[in-house]
Amino acid sequence: MKNCDEGLIKIPFTDIKEINPKKWERGDIISILSGAGTGKSWFVKEILYEYAKNNKQKILFLTSRLDSLNQFYLNILQEGKQNIVHTKTYQSIESLYRNYKEFDFSPYQYIVSDDCHYFTSDAAFNHTTDLSLEAILSQNNKTRIFMSATGDSMVRYLNSNRRLPITVYEKKISYKFIKDLRFFHKNETIESLMDEAIKRKMKTIFFIQSAKKAYELHQKYKKHSLFNCSKSNSLYKHVDKEKISKMLEDEKFEELILITTTCMDAGVNIHDHNLQHIVCDVKDIGTLIQCIGRKRLCDESDGIYLVIKSINNQQIGRITTELHKKRKAAKYLKDNGIEAYVEEYYRNLNVNNGLVYDEIVNGKLEKKINLLMYFRTLIDENSYSTMIKDFGEFAYCKYLANIFGYVDHDGKYLYTIIEEDERINDLEEYLKSIIGHKLYKEDQQKLIEMIGLKDKRGRIQRRIDTLNAYLLRIKSNYTIIPKKSGSIRYWELNANLD
């Protein structure tokens, strides 16, 4: 059944083999949206390859990360399909266009944009993702295929913003493979998680947004870890290239811990039943989802224990403000024209954050807006604002828990906060130590501080009924009982025998 709305055709599928390239025509824009491990790359290597081969056609396979490209090319080479399927990175095409050169698309009938979320996700910091996208979109006599597990924003951009007709094959993503969901707040908790992985011999991938932070962790845990980052990063000199190549070829790593940046957020496959733990210190939600997809499930019993660095509402507020400021100058140009823009931002060189650039058009210098970057800032700003509005306190954690299915039928969130768990464990130990003691004013104050319950205005809570309600909520083994001996009042703890 097809649903069509202003050039958008959606076709649900359950198996990648249902997609038939015979139905496509020259000039079509196709999108395949499905989770990691659902066979998107397999479709290109098998079904599209056979169809192209039989029709004496060629396929250009594009992706953003060298690690994933190398892993895909190794498979193509091993299967002897390199004459039909050629591989490139988006960045290599962008480099040509930045130097006023063009890429020769003429040998290819099919242009496959793998992990196409790159165009919008990397637009947050890469000012040239639009160059490769525009080059691909300009090939009106080719069949252009955009594939991703997180490509919804790309489909929105092409259809709603660019008014391009697009056929979308989509398969609903299931996150049942996530066996446990935990969040953490503090940076130092990462090292606690490292220590836990080593002590319990848990094979783990740590995805760290900052290459510097990732390398520092590797230095501290060098005996147990393998480090990886982008080739463009200055810290790449510390990467063991032979081990990374072996990991890509074998689709597993030998070390207990892999510490990597998001250079591995796309395309790379790790098939290893022993790998069941993933820790993500990554802010962007689309990138985070891509990271956890690097683990390929070996069987139905396989899965992951997922830990994510949280973002609090105040941080979300600051991110939203920065996004609005970043877009402000470009919006002014969009609404008021070049002359007004130049007058408003005269000699303010740092105002546009890359969203506005100069281009020579018919011999005349013009101000242009990077529409892809503008779109990215707009959807991010709207997404974060909606997140706060819909989920309230702890919005980021609740939002992800909702995506991953960690909400029960009563609307209760099923994730845990590591530091909160540790604090509760410490509190339980303290409560156990004072059972049977008479707690007078000083001891009561210490207990209040140990519980540390605050209201929305940050005021410490002291009332016994409020404290007991909290102890009940955290399933504590104890209840506070007010008592009196003559004129002296004190508290005692009562053990909950059930």
PDB file of N, CA, C and O in Angstrom, residues 176-224:
ATOM      1  N   LYS A 176      14.475  -3.674  20.657  1.00  0.00           N
ATOM      2  CA  LYS A 176      14.357  -4.747  21.651  1.00  0.00           C
ATOM      3  C   LYS A 176      15.706  -5.340  22.030  1.00  0.00           C
ATOM      4  O   LYS A 176      15.822  -6.015  23.048  1.00  0.00           O
ATOM      5  N   PHE A 177      16.719  -5.092  21.206  1.00  0.00           N
ATOM      6  CA  PHE A 177      18.053  -5.631  21.505  1.00  0.00           C
ATOM      7  C   PHE A 177      18.730  -4.878  22.651  1.00  0.00           C
ATOM      8  O   PHE A 177      19.766  -5.308  23.154  1.00  0.00           O
ATOM      9  N   ILE A 178      18.159  -3.741  23.077  1.00  0.00           N
ATOM     10  CA  ILE A 178      18.715  -3.011  24.222  1.00  0.00           C
ATOM     11  C   ILE A 178      18.197  -3.671  25.495  1.00  0.00           C
ATOM     12  O   ILE A 178      17.021  -3.562  25.830  1.00  0.00           O
ATOM     13  N   LYS A 179      19.093  -4.371  26.190  1.00  0.00           N
ATOM     14  CA  LYS A 179      18.692  -5.153  27.362  1.00  0.00           C
ATOM     15  C   LYS A 179      18.566  -4.312  28.624  1.00  0.00           C
ATOM     16  O   LYS A 179      17.871  -4.699  29.575  1.00  0.00           O
ATOM     17  N   ASP A 180      19.266  -3.195  28.665  1.00  0.00           N
ATOM     18  CA  ASP A 180      19.228  -2.329  29.842  1.00  0.00           C
ATOM     19  C   ASP A 180      19.626  -0.927  29.415  1.00  0.00           C
ATOM     20  O   ASP A 180      20.483  -0.761  28.531  1.00  0.00           O
ATOM     21  N   LEU A 181      18.986   0.082  30.008  1.00  0.00           N
ATOM     22  CA  LEU A 181      19.258   1.479  29.647  1.00  0.00           C
ATOM     23  C   LEU A 181      19.597   2.265  30.906  1.00  0.00           C
ATOM     24  O   LEU A 181      18.795   2.358  31.828  1.00  0.00           O
ATOM     25  N   ARG A 182      20.820   2.814  30.909  1.00  0.00           N
ATOM     26  CA  ARG A 182      21.259   3.642  32.031  1.00  0.00           C
ATOM     27  C   ARG A 182      21.823   4.960  31.509  1.00  0.00           C
ATOM     28  O   ARG A 182      22.326   5.031  30.383  1.00  0.00           O
ATOM     29  N   PHE A 183      21.734   5.999  32.329  1.00  0.00           N
ATOM     30  CA  PHE A 183      22.322   7.295  32.010  1.00  0.00           C
ATOM     31  C   PHE A 183      23.305   7.672  33.108  1.00  0.00           C
ATOM     32  O   PHE A 183      23.234   7.157  34.227  1.00  0.00           O
ATOM     33  N   PHE A 184      24.214   8.593  32.777  1.00  0.00           N
ATOM     34  CA  PHE A 184      25.090   9.145  33.807  1.00  0.00           C
ATOM     35  C   PHE A 184      25.267  10.638  33.554  1.00  0.00           C
ATOM     36  O   PHE A 184      25.140  11.121  32.430  1.00  0.00           O
ATOM     37  N   HIS A 185      25.561  11.384  34.622  1.00  0.00           N
ATOM     38  CA  HIS A 185      25.675  12.842  34.552  1.00  0.00           C
ATOM     39  C   HIS A 185      27.116  13.325  34.550  1.00  0.00           C
ATOM     40  O   HIS A 185      27.468  14.259  33.841  1.00  0.00           O
ATOM     41  N   LYS A 186      27.968  12.709  35.357  1.00  0.00           N
ATOM     42  CA  LYS A 186      29.302  13.244  35.621  1.00  0.00           C
ATOM     43  C   LYS A 186      30.362  12.642  34.701  1.00  0.00           C
ATOM     44  O   LYS A 186      30.323  11.450  34.394  1.00  0.00           O
ATOM     45  N   ASN A 187      31.325  13.480  34.304  1.00  0.00           N
ATOM     46  CA  ASN A 187      32.415  13.011  33.441  1.00  0.00           C
ATOM     47  C   ASN A 187      33.223  11.894  34.092  1.00  0.00           C
ATOM     48  O   ASN A 187      33.645  10.942  33.435  1.00  0.00           O
ATOM     49  N   GLU A 188      33.431  12.016  35.409  1.00  0.00           N
ATOM     50  CA  GLU A 188      34.257  11.019  36.092  1.00  0.00           C
ATOM     51  C   GLU A 188      33.602   9.636  36.131  1.00  0.00           C
ATOM     52  O   GLU A 188      34.272   8.627  36.377  1.00  0.00           O
ATOM     53  N   THR A 189      32.293   9.585  35.872  1.00  0.00           N
ATOM     54  CA  THR A 189      31.601   8.288  35.854  1.00  0.00           C
ATOM     55  C   THR A 189      32.119   7.405  34.722  1.00  0.00           C
ATOM     56  O   THR A 189      32.090   6.177  34.827  1.00  0.00           O
ATOM     57  N   ILE A 190      32.630   8.025  33.650  1.00  0.00           N
ATOM     58  CA  ILE A 190      33.181   7.241  32.534  1.00  0.00           C
ATOM     59  C   ILE A 190      34.309   6.343  33.027  1.00  0.00           C
ATOM     60  O   ILE A 190      34.398   5.171  32.650  1.00  0.00           O
ATOM     61  N   GLU A 191      35.169   6.899  33.888  1.00  0.00           N
ATOM     62  CA  GLU A 191      36.276   6.096  34.401  1.00  0.00           C
ATOM     63  C   GLU A 191      35.774   4.975  35.310  1.00  0.00           C
ATOM     64  O   GLU A 191      36.330   3.872  35.310  1.00  0.00           O
ATOM     65  N   SER A 192      34.705   5.256  36.054  1.00  0.00           N
ATOM     66  CA  SER A 192      34.096   4.199  36.876  1.00  0.00           C
ATOM     67  C   SER A 192      33.582   3.073  35.987  1.00  0.00           C
ATOM     68  O   SER A 192      33.705   1.889  36.326  1.00  0.00           O
ATOM     69  N   LEU A 193      33.013   3.434  34.843  1.00  0.00           N
ATOM     70  CA  LEU A 193      32.510   2.437  33.899  1.00  0.00           C
ATOM     71  C   LEU A 193      33.659   1.649  33.274  1.00  0.00           C
ATOM     72  O   LEU A 193      33.531   0.446  33.018  1.00  0.00           O
ATOM     73  N   MET A 194      34.773   2.332  33.012  1.00  0.00           N
ATOM     74  CA  MET A 194      35.975   1.650  32.525  1.00  0.00           C
ATOM     75  C   MET A 194      36.452   0.625  33.556  1.00  0.00           C
ATOM     76  O   MET A 194      36.746  -0.528  33.217  1.00  0.00           O
ATOM     77  N   ASP A 195      36.537   1.080  34.801  1.00  0.00           N
ATOM     78  CA  ASP A 195      36.987   0.188  35.881  1.00  0.00           C
ATOM     79  C   ASP A 195      36.071  -1.024  36.017  1.00  0.00           C
ATOM     80  O   ASP A 195      36.527  -2.150  36.215  1.00  0.00           O
ATOM     81  N   GLU A 196      34.764  -0.766  35.888  1.00  0.00           N
ATOM     82  CA  GLU A 196      33.776  -1.850  35.985  1.00  0.00           C
ATOM     83  C   GLU A 196      33.969  -2.855  34.851  1.00  0.00           C
ATOM     84  O   GLU A 196      33.931  -4.068  35.057  1.00  0.00           O
ATOM     85  N   ALA A 197      34.198  -2.334  33.634  1.00  0.00           N
ATOM     86  CA  ALA A 197      34.398  -3.207  32.469  1.00  0.00           C
ATOM     87  C   ALA A 197      35.627  -4.089  32.642  1.00  0.00           C
ATOM     88  O   ALA A 197      35.607  -5.278  32.314  1.00  0.00           O
ATOM     89  N   ILE A 198      36.697  -3.504  33.175  1.00  0.00           N
ATOM     90  CA  ILE A 198      37.945  -4.262  33.375  1.00  0.00           C
ATOM     91  C   ILE A 198      37.773  -5.293  34.491  1.00  0.00           C
ATOM     92  O   ILE A 198      38.159  -6.460  34.345  1.00  0.00           O
ATOM     93  N   LYS A 199      37.183  -4.847  35.593  1.00  0.00           N
ATOM     94  CA  LYS A 199      37.011  -5.747  36.744  1.00  0.00           C
ATOM     95  C   LYS A 199      36.136  -6.948  36.388  1.00  0.00           C
ATOM     96  O   LYS A 199      36.438  -8.088  36.753  1.00  0.00           O
ATOM     97  N   ARG A 200      35.053  -6.689  35.623  1.00  0.00           N
ATOM     98  CA  ARG A 200      34.099  -7.756  35.308  1.00  0.00           C
ATOM     99  C   ARG A 200      34.365  -8.391  33.941  1.00  0.00           C
ATOM    100  O   ARG A 200      33.588  -9.211  33.471  1.00  0.00           O
ATOM    101  N   LYS A 201      35.470  -7.939  33.290  1.00  0.00           N
ATOM    102  CA  LYS A 201      35.853  -8.463  31.967  1.00  0.00           C
ATOM    103  C   LYS A 201      34.696  -8.360  30.963  1.00  0.00           C
ATOM    104  O   LYS A 201      34.366  -9.318  30.260  1.00  0.00           O
ATOM    105  N   MET A 202      34.112  -7.144  30.896  1.00  0.00           N
ATOM    106  CA  MET A 202      32.998  -6.883  29.982  1.00  0.00           C
ATOM    107  C   MET A 202      33.532  -6.198  28.721  1.00  0.00           C
ATOM    108  O   MET A 202      34.058  -5.089  28.789  1.00  0.00           O
ATOM    109  N   LYS A 203      33.406  -6.854  27.591  1.00  0.00           N
ATOM    110  CA  LYS A 203      33.850  -6.258  26.337  1.00  0.00           C
ATOM    111  C   LYS A 203      32.950  -5.068  26.028  1.00  0.00           C
ATOM    112  O   LYS A 203      31.716  -5.205  25.981  1.00  0.00           O
ATOM    113  N   THR A 204      33.567  -3.895  25.795  1.00  0.00           N
ATOM    114  CA  THR A 204      32.789  -2.655  25.724  1.00  0.00           C
ATOM    115  C   THR A 204      33.340  -1.716  24.652  1.00  0.00           C
ATOM    116  O   THR A 204      34.555  -1.628  24.458  1.00  0.00           O
ATOM    117  N   ILE A 205      32.437  -1.012  23.974  1.00  0.00           N
ATOM    118  CA  ILE A 205      32.841   0.113  23.124  1.00  0.00           C
ATOM    119  C   ILE A 205      32.449   1.398  23.847  1.00  0.00           C
ATOM    120  O   ILE A 205      31.306   1.557  24.276  1.00  0.00           O
ATOM    121  N   PHE A 206      33.401   2.315  23.957  1.00  0.00           N
ATOM    122  CA  PHE A 206      33.145   3.655  24.474  1.00  0.00           C
ATOM    123  C   PHE A 206      33.185   4.629  23.290  1.00  0.00           C
ATOM    124  O   PHE A 206      34.246   4.812  22.681  1.00  0.00           O
ATOM    125  N   PHE A 207      32.045   5.224  22.952  1.00  0.00           N
ATOM    126  CA  PHE A 207      31.993   6.257  21.928  1.00  0.00           C
ATOM    127  C   PHE A 207      32.124   7.607  22.622  1.00  0.00           C
ATOM    128  O   PHE A 207      31.267   7.991  23.426  1.00  0.00           O
ATOM    129  N   ILE A 208      33.200   8.319  22.328  1.00  0.00           N
ATOM    130  CA  ILE A 208      33.480   9.598  22.975  1.00  0.00           C
ATOM    131  C   ILE A 208      33.521  10.693  21.910  1.00  0.00           C
ATOM    132  O   ILE A 208      34.258  10.578  20.923  1.00  0.00           O
ATOM    133  N   GLN A 209      32.740  11.734  22.098  1.00  0.00           N
ATOM    134  CA  GLN A 209      32.657  12.801  21.093  1.00  0.00           C
ATOM    135  C   GLN A 209      33.994  13.509  20.907  1.00  0.00           C
ATOM    136  O   GLN A 209      34.388  13.829  19.784  1.00  0.00           O
ATOM    137  N   SER A 210      34.702  13.783  21.993  1.00  0.00           N
ATOM    138  CA  SER A 210      35.975  14.499  21.931  1.00  0.00           C
ATOM    139  C   SER A 210      37.132  13.523  21.723  1.00  0.00           C
ATOM    140  O   SER A 210      37.345  12.610  22.520  1.00  0.00           O
ATOM    141  N   ALA A 211      37.913  13.742  20.661  1.00  0.00           N
ATOM    142  CA  ALA A 211      39.074  12.882  20.394  1.00  0.00           C
ATOM    143  C   ALA A 211      40.112  13.023  21.512  1.00  0.00           C
ATOM    144  O   ALA A 211      40.744  12.035  21.907  1.00  0.00           O
ATOM    145  N   LYS A 212      40.279  14.222  22.031  1.00  0.00           N
ATOM    146  CA  LYS A 212      41.232  14.463  23.121  1.00  0.00           C
ATOM    147  C   LYS A 212      40.844  13.657  24.362  1.00  0.00           C
ATOM    148  O   LYS A 212      41.676  12.999  24.982  1.00  0.00           O
ATOM    149  N   LYS A 213      39.575  13.714  24.697  1.00  0.00           N
ATOM    150  CA  LYS A 213      39.064  12.973  25.853  1.00  0.00           C
ATOM    151  C   LYS A 213      39.222  11.465  25.637  1.00  0.00           C
ATOM    152  O   LYS A 213      39.609  10.724  26.546  1.00  0.00           O
ATOM    153  N   ALA A 214      38.925  11.013  24.414  1.00  0.00           N
ATOM    154  CA  ALA A 214      39.043   9.583  24.086  1.00  0.00           C
ATOM    155  C   ALA A 214      40.489   9.117  24.226  1.00  0.00           C
ATOM    156  O   ALA A 214      40.767   8.053  24.787  1.00  0.00           O
ATOM    157  N   TYR A 215      41.418   9.938  23.728  1.00  0.00           N
ATOM    158  CA  TYR A 215      42.835   9.556  23.793  1.00  0.00           C
ATOM    159  C   TYR A 215      43.350   9.541  25.235  1.00  0.00           C
ATOM    160  O   TYR A 215      44.124   8.659  25.622  1.00  0.00           O
ATOM    161  N   GLU A 216      42.916  10.511  26.030  1.00  0.00           N
ATOM    162  CA  GLU A 216      43.324  10.552  27.445  1.00  0.00           C
ATOM    163  C   GLU A 216      42.842   9.310  28.194  1.00  0.00           C
ATOM    164  O   GLU A 216      43.568   8.741  29.031  1.00  0.00           O
ATOM    165  N   LEU A 217      41.627   8.862  27.877  1.00  0.00           N
ATOM    166  CA  LEU A 217      41.110   7.629  28.485  1.00  0.00           C
ATOM    167  C   LEU A 217      41.939   6.425  28.051  1.00  0.00           C
ATOM    168  O   LEU A 217      42.270   5.550  28.855  1.00  0.00           O
ATOM    169  N   HIS A 218      42.278   6.404  26.777  1.00  0.00           N
ATOM    170  CA  HIS A 218      43.106   5.307  26.251  1.00  0.00           C
ATOM    171  C   HIS A 218      44.466   5.272  26.944  1.00  0.00           C
ATOM    172  O   HIS A 218      44.970   4.190  27.288  1.00  0.00           O
ATOM    173  N   GLN A 219      45.058   6.445  27.157  1.00  0.00           N
ATOM    174  CA  GLN A 219      46.353   6.523  27.821  1.00  0.00           C
ATOM    175  C   GLN A 219      46.279   5.940  29.231  1.00  0.00           C
ATOM    176  O   GLN A 219      47.182   5.236  29.677  1.00  0.00           O
ATOM    177  N   LYS A 220      45.193   6.232  29.928  1.00  0.00           N
ATOM    178  CA  LYS A 220      45.034   5.752  31.300  1.00  0.00           C
ATOM    179  C   LYS A 220      44.774   4.247  31.339  1.00  0.00           C
ATOM    180  O   LYS A 220      45.189   3.563  32.277  1.00  0.00           O
ATOM    181  N   TYR A 221      44.078   3.740  30.324  1.00  0.00           N
ATOM    182  CA  TYR A 221      43.693   2.317  30.312  1.00  0.00           C
ATOM    183  C   TYR A 221      44.329   1.590  29.122  1.00  0.00           C
ATOM    184  O   TYR A 221      43.716   0.709  28.519  1.00  0.00           O
ATOM    185  N   LYS A 222      45.549   1.981  28.802  1.00  0.00           N
ATOM    186  CA  LYS A 222      46.226   1.499  27.596  1.00  0.00           C
ATOM    187  C   LYS A 222      46.347  -0.020  27.547  1.00  0.00           C
ATOM    188  O   LYS A 222      46.246  -0.635  26.481  1.00  0.00           O
ATOM    189  N   LYS A 223      46.559  -0.640  28.699  1.00  0.00           N
ATOM    190  CA  LYS A 223      46.749  -2.085  28.768  1.00  0.00           C
ATOM    191  C   LYS A 223      45.524  -2.851  28.282  1.00  0.00           C
ATOM    192  O   LYS A 223      45.629  -3.974  27.761  1.00  0.00           O
ATOM    193  N   HIS A 224      44.357  -2.245  28.416  1.00  0.00           N
ATOM    194  CA  HIS A 224      43.105  -2.958  28.114  1.00  0.00           C
ATOM    195  C   HIS A 224      42.360  -2.403  26.889  1.00  0.00           C
ATOM    196  O   HIS A 224      41.309  -2.943  26.534  1.00  0.00           O
TER     197      HIS A 224
END
